[in-house]
CSV table of C-alpha atoms in Angstrom, one decimal:
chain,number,residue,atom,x,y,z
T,13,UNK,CA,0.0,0.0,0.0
T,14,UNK,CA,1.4,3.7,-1.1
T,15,UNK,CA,1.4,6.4,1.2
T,16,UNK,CA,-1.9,8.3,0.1
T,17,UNK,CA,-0.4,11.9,1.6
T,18,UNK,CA,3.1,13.2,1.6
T,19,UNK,CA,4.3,14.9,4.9
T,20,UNK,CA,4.2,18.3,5.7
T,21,UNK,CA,5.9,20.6,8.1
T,22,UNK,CA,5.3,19.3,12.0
T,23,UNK,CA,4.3,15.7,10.7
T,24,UNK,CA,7.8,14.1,12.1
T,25,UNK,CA,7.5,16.3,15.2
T,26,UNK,CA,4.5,14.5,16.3
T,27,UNK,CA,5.6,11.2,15.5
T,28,UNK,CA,8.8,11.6,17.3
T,29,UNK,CA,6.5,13.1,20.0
T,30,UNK,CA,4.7,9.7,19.8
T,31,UNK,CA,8.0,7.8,20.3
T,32,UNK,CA,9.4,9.9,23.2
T,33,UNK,CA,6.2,9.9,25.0
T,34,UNK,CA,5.4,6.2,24.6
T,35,UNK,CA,8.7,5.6,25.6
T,36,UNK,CA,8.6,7.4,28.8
T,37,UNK,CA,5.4,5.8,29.8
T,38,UNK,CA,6.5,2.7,29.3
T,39,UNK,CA,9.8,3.3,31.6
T,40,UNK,CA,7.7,4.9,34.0
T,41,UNK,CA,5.7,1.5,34.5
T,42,UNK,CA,2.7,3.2,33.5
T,43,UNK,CA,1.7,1.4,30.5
T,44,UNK,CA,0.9,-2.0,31.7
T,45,UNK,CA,0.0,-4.2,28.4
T,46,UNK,CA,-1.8,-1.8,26.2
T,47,UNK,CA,-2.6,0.7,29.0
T,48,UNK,CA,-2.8,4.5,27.5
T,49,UNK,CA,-3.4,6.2,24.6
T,50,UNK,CA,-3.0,9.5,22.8
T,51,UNK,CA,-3.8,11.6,20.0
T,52,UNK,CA,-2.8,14.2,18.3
T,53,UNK,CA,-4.8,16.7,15.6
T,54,UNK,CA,-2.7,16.8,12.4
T,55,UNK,CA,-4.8,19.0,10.4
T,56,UNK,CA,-2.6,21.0,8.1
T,57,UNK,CA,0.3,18.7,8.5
T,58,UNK,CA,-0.8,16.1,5.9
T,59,UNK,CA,-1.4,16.3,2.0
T,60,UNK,CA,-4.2,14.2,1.2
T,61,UNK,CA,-4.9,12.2,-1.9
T,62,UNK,CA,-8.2,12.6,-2.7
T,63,UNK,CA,-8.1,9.6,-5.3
T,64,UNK,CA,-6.9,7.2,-3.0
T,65,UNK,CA,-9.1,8.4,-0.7
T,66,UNK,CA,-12.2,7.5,-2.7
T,67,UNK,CA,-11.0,4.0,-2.3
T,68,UNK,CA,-11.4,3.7,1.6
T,69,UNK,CA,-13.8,2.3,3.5
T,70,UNK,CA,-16.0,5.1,5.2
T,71,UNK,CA,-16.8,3.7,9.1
T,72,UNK,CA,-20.0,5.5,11.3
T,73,UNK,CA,-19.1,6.7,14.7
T,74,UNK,CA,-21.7,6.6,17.4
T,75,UNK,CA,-22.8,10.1,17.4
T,76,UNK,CA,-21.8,13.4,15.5
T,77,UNK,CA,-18.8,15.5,15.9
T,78,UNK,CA,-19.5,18.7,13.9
T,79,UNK,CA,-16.6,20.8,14.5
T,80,UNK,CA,-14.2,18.0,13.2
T,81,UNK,CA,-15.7,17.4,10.0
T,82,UNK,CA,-12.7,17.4,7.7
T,83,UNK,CA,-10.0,17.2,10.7
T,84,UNK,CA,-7.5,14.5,10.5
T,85,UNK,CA,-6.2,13.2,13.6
T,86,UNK,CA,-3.6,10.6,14.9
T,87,UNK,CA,-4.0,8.2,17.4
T,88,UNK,CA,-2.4,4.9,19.1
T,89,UNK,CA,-4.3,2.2,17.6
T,90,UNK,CA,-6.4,-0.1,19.9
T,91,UNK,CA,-5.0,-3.2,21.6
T,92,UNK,CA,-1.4,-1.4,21.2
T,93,UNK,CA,1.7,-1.8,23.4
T,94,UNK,CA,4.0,1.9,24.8
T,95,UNK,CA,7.0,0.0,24.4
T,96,UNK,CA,6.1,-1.0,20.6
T,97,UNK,CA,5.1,2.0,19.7
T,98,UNK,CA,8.2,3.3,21.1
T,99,UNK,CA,10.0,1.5,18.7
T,100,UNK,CA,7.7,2.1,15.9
T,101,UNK,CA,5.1,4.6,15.9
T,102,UNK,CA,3.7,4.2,12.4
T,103,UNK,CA,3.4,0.6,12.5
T,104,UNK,CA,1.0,1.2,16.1
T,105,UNK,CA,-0.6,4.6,15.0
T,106,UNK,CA,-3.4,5.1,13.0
T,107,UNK,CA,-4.8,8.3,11.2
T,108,UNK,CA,-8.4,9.2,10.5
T,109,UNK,CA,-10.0,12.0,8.7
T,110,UNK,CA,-13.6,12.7,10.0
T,111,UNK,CA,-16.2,13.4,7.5
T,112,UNK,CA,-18.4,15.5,7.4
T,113,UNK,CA,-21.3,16.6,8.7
T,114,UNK,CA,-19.0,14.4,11.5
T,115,UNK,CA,-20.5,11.1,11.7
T,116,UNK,CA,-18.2,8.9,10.3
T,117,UNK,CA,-14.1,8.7,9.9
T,118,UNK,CA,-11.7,7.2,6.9
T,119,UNK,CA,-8.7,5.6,7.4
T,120,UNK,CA,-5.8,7.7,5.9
T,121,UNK,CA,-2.7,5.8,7.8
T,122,UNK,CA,0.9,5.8,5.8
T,123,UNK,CA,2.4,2.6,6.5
T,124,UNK,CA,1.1,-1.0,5.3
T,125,UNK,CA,1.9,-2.1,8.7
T,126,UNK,CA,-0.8,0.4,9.8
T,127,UNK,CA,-3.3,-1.2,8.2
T,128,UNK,CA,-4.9,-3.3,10.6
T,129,UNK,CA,-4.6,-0.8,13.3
T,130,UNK,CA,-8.0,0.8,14.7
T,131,UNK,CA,-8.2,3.5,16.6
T,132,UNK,CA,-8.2,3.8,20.2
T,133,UNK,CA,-11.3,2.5,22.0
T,134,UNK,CA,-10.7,5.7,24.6
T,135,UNK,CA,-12.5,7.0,20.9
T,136,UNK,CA,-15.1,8.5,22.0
T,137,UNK,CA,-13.5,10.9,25.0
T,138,UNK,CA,-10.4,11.8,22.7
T,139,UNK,CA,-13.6,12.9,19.8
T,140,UNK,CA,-15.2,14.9,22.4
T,141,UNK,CA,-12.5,16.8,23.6
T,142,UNK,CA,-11.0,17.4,19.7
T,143,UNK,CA,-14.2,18.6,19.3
T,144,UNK,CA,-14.4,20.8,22.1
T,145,UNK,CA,-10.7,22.3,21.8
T,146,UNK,CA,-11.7,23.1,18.2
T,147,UNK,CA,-14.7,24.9,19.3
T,148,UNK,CA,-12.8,27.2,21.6
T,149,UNK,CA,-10.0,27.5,18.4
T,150,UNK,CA,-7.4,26.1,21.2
T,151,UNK,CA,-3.7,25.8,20.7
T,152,UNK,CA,-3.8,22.4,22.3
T,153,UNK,CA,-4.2,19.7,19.9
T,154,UNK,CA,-2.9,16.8,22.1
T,155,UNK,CA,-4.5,14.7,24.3
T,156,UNK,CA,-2.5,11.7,26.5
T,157,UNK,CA,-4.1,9.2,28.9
T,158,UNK,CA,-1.7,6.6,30.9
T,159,UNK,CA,-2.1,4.6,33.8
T,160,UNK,CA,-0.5,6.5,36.8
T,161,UNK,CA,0.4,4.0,39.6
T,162,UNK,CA,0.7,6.7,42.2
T,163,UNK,CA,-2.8,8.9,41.3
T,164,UNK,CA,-4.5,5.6,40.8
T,165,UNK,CA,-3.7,4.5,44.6
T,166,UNK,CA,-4.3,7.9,45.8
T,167,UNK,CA,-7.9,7.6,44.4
T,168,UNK,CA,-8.2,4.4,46.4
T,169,UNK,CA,-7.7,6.4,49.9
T,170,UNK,CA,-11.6,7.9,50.5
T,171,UNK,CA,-9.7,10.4,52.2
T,172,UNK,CA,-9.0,12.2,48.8
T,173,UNK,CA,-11.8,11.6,47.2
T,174,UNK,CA,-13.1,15.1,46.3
T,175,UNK,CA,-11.1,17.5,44.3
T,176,UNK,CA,-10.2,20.2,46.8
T,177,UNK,CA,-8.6,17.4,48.5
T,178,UNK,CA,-6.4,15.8,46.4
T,179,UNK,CA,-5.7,19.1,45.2
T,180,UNK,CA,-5.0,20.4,48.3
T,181,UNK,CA,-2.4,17.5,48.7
T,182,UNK,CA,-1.0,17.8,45.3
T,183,UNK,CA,-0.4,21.4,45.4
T,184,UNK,CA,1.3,21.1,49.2
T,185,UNK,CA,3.6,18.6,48.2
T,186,UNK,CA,5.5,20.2,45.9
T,187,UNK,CA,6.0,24.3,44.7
T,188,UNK,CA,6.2,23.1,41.0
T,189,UNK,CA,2.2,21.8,41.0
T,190,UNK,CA,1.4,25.3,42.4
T,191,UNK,CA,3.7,27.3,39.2
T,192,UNK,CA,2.4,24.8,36.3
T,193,UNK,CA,-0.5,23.3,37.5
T,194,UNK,CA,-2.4,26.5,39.3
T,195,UNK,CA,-5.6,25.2,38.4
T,196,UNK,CA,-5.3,21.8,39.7
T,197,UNK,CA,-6.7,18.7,38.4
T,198,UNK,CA,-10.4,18.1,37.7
T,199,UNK,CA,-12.0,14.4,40.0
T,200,UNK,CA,-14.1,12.4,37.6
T,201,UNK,CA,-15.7,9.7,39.6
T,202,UNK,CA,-15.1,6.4,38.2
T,203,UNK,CA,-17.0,5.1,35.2
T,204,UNK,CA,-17.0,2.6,32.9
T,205,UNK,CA,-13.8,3.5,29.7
T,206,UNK,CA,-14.6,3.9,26.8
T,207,UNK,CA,-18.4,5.3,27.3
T,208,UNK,CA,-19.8,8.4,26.6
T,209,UNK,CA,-20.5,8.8,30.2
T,210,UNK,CA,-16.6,9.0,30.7
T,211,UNK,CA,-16.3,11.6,27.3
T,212,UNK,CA,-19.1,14.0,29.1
T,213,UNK,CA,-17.8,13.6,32.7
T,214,UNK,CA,-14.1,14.4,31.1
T,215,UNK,CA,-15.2,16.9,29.2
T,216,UNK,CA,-17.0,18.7,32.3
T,217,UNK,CA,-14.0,18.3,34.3
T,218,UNK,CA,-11.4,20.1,31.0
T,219,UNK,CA,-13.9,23.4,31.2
T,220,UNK,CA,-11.3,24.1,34.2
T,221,UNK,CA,-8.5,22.5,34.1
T,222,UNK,CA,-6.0,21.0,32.0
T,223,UNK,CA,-5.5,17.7,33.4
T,224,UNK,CA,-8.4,15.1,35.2
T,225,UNK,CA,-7.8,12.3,37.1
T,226,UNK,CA,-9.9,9.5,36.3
T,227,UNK,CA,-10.9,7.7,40.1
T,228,UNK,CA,-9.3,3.8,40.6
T,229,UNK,CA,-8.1,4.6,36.2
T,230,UNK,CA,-5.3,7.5,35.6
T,231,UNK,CA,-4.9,10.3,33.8
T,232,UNK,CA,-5.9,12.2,31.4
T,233,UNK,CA,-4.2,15.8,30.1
T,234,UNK,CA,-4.6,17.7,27.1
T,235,UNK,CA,-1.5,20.7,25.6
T,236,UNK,CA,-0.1,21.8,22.5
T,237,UNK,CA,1.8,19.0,22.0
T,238,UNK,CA,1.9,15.8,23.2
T,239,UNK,CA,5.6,16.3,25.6
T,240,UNK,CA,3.5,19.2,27.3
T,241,UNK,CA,0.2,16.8,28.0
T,242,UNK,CA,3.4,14.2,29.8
T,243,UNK,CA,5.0,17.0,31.9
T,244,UNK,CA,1.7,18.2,33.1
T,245,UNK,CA,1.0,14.2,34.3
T,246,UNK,CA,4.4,13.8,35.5
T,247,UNK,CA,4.3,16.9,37.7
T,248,UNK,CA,0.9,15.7,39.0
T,249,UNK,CA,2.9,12.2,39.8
T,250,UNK,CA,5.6,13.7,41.3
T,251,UNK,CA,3.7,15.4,44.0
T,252,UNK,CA,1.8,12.3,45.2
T,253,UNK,CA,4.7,10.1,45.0
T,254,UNK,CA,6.4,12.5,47.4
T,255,UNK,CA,3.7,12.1,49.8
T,256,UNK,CA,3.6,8.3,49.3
T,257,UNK,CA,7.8,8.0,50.4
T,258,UNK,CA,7.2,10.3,53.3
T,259,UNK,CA,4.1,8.0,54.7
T,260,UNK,CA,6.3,4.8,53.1
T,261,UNK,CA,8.8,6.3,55.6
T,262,UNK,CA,6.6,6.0,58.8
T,263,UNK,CA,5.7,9.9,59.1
T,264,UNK,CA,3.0,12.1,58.1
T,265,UNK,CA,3.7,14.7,55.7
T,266,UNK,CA,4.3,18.3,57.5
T,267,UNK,CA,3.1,19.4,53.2
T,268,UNK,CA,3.4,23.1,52.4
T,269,UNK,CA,1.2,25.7,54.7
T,270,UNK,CA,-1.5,27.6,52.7
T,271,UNK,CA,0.3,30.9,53.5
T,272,UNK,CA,3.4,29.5,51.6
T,273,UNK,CA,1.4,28.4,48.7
T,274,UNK,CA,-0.9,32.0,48.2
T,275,UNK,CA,3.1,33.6,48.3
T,276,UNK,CA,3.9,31.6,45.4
T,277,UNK,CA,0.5,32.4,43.6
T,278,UNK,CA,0.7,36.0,44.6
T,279,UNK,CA,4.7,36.2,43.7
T,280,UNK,CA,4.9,34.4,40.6
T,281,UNK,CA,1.1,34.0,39.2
């Protein structure tokens, strides 16, 4: 199978994005099996060819995504490894180009390898949030979602299950959650993956914040590029694994006092 677009500027950015990230995850231990995903938009990146194109299959998503008609996106394909796509992010990636009035995708990916990848099944909450950050015209165009050991247990502890309390924890862990992460995280409560319950919940929680935590699942961040959407989670995990050695240790955490966190948002925000 030809390649049915040549690459444009910022194409080979994002796939070594893909690689870097995938990478990390995996060395992180956050990637179990095929744990995570991510996407990227690539509109404006590719050159498509419209004759090939007529050739592939059209396939009907479960509801209509207006504002992406005609966006082409990349994503891990479903069933994928981190450490594989590591190695090779063509061969685990997939593209799609949404068509219109939004309904429905085609298949556009590059490599033969490719072929038999399928996007996703985290589909429907990386739509809904394209769609959304094409709504608001947003730079961010990248979405990652990975298994965080650390946040994962902390969402066991009932203690800090409400967001202004693991929030609270986060941001007095560590002055670097308070600088990039002023926000905080949005709480979704658990629900089942890949539903449209867990796109609408995630989607409520991003009119806020950049990153959610999804309760007893992981992570979920969205930023320009996919390296941002990682640092953003790997702040988030540094805090809590801070808190986890000083507890591991036998004491409780003395954490930052609010006073010293409103200097900090006062002297630098």
């Amino acid at each position: 199978m030809d390649n049915i677009f040549g690459y444009a500027t910022g194409y080979d950015r994002v796939m070594d994005d893909v690689s870097r990230v995938a990478g990390y995850l995996w060395e992180k231990g956050w990637a179990e099996r095929n744990a995570g995903n991510m996407s990227v938009n690539i509109t404006g990146m590719v050159n498509v060819d419209e004759e090939k194109m007529k050739n592939n299959s059209v396939h009907k998503l479960h509801k209509e995504f207006p504002n992406l008609a005609g966006k082409i996106l990349l994503l891990t394909g479903t069933g994928t490894r981190m450490r594989d796509i590591a190695l090779d992010p063509d061969s685990f990636t997939c593209q799609i180009r949404i068509m219109k009035p939004g309904d429905a995708f085609q298949k556009i990916s590059p490599a033969e390898q490719a072929s038999e990848v399928w996007p996703t099944s985290e589909l429907p909450t990386h739509l809904a949030i394209h769609n959304k950050l094409v709504t608001e015209n947003s730079e961010r165009k990248a979405i990652l979602h990975t298994h965080v050991n650390e946040l994962i247990a902390l969402t066991q502890i009932s203690e800090f299950n409400t967001e202004e309390m693991i929030n609270n924890l986060l941001w007095s862990m560590h002055p670097e959650t308070v600088f990039f992460i002023p926000e905080g995280a949005g709480l979704v409560p658990y629900s089942l993956p890949g539903t449209d319950k867990m796109a609408r919940l995630t989607l409520e929680s991003l009119e806020k914040h950049n990153a959610v935590i999804w309760e007893k699942h992981g992570a979920l961040a969205v930023g320009e590029n996919l390296l941002e959407a990682f640092d953003i989670i790997d702040i988030l995990a540094k805090a809590v694994q801070i808190f986890f050695m000083v507890k591991n240790a036998g004491y409780e955490p003395e954490r930052m006092k609010p006073e010293d966190l409103d200097e900090i948002r006062k002297t630098y925000l």
